[in-house]
mmCIF file of C-alpha atoms in Angstrom:
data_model
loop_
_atom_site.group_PDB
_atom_site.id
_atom_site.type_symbol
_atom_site.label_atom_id
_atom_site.label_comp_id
_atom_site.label_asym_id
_atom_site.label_seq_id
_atom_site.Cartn_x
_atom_site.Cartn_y
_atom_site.Cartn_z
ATOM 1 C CA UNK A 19 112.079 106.808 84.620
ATOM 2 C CA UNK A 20 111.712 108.452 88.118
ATOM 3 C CA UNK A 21 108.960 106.908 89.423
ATOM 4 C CA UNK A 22 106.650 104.438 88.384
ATOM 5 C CA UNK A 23 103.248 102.831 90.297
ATOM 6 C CA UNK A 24 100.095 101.991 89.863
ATOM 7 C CA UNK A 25 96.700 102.978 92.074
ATOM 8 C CA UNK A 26 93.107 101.612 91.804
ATOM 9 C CA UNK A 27 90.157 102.632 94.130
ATOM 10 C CA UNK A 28 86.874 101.968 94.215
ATOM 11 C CA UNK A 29 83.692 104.821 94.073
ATOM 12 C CA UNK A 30 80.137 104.345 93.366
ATOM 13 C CA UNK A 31 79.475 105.588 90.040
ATOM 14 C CA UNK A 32 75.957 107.589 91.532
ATOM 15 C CA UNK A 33 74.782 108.887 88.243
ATOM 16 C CA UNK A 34 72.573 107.265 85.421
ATOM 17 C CA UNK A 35 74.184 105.260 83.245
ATOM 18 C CA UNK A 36 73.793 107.517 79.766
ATOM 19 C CA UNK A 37 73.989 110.546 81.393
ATOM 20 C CA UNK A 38 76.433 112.933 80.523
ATOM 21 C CA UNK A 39 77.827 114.183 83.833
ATOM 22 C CA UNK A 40 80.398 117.825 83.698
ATOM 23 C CA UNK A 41 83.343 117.017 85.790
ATOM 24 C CA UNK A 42 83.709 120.390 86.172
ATOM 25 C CA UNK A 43 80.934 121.028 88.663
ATOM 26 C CA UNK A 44 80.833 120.515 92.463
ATOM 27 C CA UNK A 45 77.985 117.847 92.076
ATOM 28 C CA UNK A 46 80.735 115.745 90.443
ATOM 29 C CA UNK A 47 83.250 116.272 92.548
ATOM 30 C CA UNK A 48 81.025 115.279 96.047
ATOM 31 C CA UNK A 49 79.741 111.741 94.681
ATOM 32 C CA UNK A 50 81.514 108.902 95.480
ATOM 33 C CA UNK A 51 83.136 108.405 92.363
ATOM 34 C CA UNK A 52 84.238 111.764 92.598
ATOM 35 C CA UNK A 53 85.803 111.504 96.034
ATOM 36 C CA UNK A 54 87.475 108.508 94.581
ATOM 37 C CA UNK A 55 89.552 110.060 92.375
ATOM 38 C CA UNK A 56 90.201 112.939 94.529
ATOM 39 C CA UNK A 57 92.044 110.304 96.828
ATOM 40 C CA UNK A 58 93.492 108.923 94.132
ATOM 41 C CA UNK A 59 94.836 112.384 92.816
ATOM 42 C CA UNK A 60 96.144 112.976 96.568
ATOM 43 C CA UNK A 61 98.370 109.587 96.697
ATOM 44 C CA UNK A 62 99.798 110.282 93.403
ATOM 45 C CA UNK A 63 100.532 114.060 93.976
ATOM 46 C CA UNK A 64 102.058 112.945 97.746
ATOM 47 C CA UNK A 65 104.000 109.498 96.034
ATOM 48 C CA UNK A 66 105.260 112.094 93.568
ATOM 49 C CA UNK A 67 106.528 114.885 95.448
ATOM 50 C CA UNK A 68 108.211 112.325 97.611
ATOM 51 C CA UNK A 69 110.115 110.704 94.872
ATOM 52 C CA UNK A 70 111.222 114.143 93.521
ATOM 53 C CA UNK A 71 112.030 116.212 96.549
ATOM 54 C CA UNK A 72 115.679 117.400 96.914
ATOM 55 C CA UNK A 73 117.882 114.869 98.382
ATOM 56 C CA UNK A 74 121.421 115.925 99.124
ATOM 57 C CA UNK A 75 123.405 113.190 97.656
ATOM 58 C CA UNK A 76 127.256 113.573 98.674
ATOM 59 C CA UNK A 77 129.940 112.590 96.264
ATOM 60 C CA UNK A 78 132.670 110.867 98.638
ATOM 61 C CA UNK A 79 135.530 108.689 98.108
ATOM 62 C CA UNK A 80 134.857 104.984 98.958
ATOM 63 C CA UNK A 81 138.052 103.189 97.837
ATOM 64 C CA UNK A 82 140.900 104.240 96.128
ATOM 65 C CA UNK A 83 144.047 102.326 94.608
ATOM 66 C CA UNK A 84 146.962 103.037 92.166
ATOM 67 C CA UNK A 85 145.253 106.390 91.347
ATOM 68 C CA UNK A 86 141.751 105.201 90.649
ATOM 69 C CA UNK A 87 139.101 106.550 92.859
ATOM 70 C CA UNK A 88 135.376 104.943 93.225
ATOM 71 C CA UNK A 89 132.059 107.560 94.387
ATOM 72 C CA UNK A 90 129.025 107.113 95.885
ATOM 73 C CA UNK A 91 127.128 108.302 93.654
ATOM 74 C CA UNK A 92 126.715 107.845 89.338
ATOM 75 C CA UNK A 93 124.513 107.767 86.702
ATOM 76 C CA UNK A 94 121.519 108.021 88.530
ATOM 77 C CA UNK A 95 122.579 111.053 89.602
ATOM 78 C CA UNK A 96 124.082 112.652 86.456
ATOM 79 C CA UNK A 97 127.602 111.890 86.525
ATOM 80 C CA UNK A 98 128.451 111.436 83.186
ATOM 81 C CA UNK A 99 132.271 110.427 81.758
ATOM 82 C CA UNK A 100 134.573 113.166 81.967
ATOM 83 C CA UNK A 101 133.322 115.463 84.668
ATOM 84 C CA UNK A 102 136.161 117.113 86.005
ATOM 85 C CA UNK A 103 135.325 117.055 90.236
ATOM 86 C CA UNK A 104 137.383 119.261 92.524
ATOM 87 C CA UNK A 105 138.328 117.232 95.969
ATOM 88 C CA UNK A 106 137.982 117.899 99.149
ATOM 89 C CA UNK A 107 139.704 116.580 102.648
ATOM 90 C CA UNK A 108 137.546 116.179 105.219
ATOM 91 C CA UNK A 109 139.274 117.731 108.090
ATOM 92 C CA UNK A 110 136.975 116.884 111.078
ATOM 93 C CA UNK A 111 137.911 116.776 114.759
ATOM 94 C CA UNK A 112 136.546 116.488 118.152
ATOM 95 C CA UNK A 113 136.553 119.343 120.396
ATOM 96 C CA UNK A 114 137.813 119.760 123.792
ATOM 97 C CA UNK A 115 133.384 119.425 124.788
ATOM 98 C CA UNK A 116 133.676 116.164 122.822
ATOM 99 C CA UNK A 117 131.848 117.834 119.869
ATOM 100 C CA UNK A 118 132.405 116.606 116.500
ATOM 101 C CA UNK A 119 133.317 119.150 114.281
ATOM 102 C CA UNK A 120 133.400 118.789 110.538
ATOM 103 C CA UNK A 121 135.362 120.575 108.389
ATOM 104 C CA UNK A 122 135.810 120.219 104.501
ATOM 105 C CA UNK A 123 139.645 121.532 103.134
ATOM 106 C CA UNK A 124 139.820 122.096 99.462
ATOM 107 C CA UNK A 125 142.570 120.319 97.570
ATOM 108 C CA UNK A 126 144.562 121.485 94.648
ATOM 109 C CA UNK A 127 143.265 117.551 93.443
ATOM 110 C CA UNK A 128 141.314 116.935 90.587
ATOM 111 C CA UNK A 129 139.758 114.057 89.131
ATOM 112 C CA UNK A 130 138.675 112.393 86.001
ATOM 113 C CA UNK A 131 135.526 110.479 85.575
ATOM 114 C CA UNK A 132 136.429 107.293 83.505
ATOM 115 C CA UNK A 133 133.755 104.886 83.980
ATOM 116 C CA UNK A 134 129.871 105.653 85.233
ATOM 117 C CA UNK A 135 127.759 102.987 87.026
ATOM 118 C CA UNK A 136 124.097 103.233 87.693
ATOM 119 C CA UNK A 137 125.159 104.455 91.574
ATOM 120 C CA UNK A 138 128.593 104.450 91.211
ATOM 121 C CA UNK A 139 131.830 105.818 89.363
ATOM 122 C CA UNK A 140 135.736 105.394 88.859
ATOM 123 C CA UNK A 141 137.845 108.200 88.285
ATOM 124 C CA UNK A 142 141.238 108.711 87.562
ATOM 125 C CA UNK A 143 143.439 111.102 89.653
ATOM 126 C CA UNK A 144 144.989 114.096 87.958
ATOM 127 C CA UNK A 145 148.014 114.579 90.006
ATOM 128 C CA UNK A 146 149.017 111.141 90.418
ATOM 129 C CA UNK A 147 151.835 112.477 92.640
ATOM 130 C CA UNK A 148 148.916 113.539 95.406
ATOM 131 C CA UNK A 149 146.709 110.655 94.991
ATOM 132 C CA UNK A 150 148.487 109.129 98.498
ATOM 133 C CA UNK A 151 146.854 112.234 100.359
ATOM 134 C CA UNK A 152 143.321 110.573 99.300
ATOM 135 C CA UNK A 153 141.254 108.673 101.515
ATOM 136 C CA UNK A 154 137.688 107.106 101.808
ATOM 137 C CA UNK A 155 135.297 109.876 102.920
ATOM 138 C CA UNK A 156 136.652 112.834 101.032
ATOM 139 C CA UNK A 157 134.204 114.921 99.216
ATOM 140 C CA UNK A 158 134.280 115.810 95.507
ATOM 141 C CA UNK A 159 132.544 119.084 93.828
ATOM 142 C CA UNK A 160 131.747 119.969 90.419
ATOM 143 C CA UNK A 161 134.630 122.300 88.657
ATOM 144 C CA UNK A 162 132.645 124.692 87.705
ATOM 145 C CA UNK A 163 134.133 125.807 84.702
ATOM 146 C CA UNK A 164 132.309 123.158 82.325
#
């Protein structure tokens, strides 16, 4: 589940109560109870959209020890066990303005996914013998050969 709420409003109901009224017509749509679920329509549609739009979510190291890496990011947002990720050193530095500059190096590193949390993930370092060159805020991609 995604999203989940519920909405109530309140329109006059302007019509007699045995008539049969077609929703599809602009007499409908301009009574009360018509502008109430117009509203209604609008909050859900906006509450929606919100909940879906693209958010960039970053898979980055946040610990690791004896070759075991934890991520930001897990089930919630479909890492699954044994996704094969790709790492990358960030290489950032500031310039002689006193910019920052980022910059992402890829690595010859690849990693294992071993355990998934809801927003988390462990994974296990392929080339234990260059799991000392990892450190919190390295990125991970997707090999895409899956």
């Amino acid at each position: 589940m995604i999203y989940q709420n519920s909405y109530r409003d309140i329109g006059l109901w302007s019509f007699a109560r045995t008539s049969h009224v077609d929703t599809k017509t602009a007499r409908f749509w301009v009574s009360p109870y018509g502008q109430s679920i117009q509203r209604m329509a609008q909050n859900m549609m906006l509450d929606i959209e919100s909940a879906l739009s693209c958010r960039a979510s970053l898979p980055e190291i946040i610990n690791i020890h004896q070759g075991i890496a934890q991520i930001n990011v897990g089930r919630v947002h479909g890492v699954r066990n044994g996704d094969q990720l790709k790492l990358w050193h960030s290489a950032g530095f500031i310039d002689q303005k006193g910019i920052p500059r980022n910059r992402m190096v890829e690595t010859a590193i690849t990693l294992t996914v071993n355990r998934v949390y809801e927003k988390s993930a462990e994974l296990s370092v392929n080339q234990l013998q260059l799991a000392s060159s990892i450190q919190p805020g390295d990125l991970l991609t997707k090999q895409l050969n899956q």
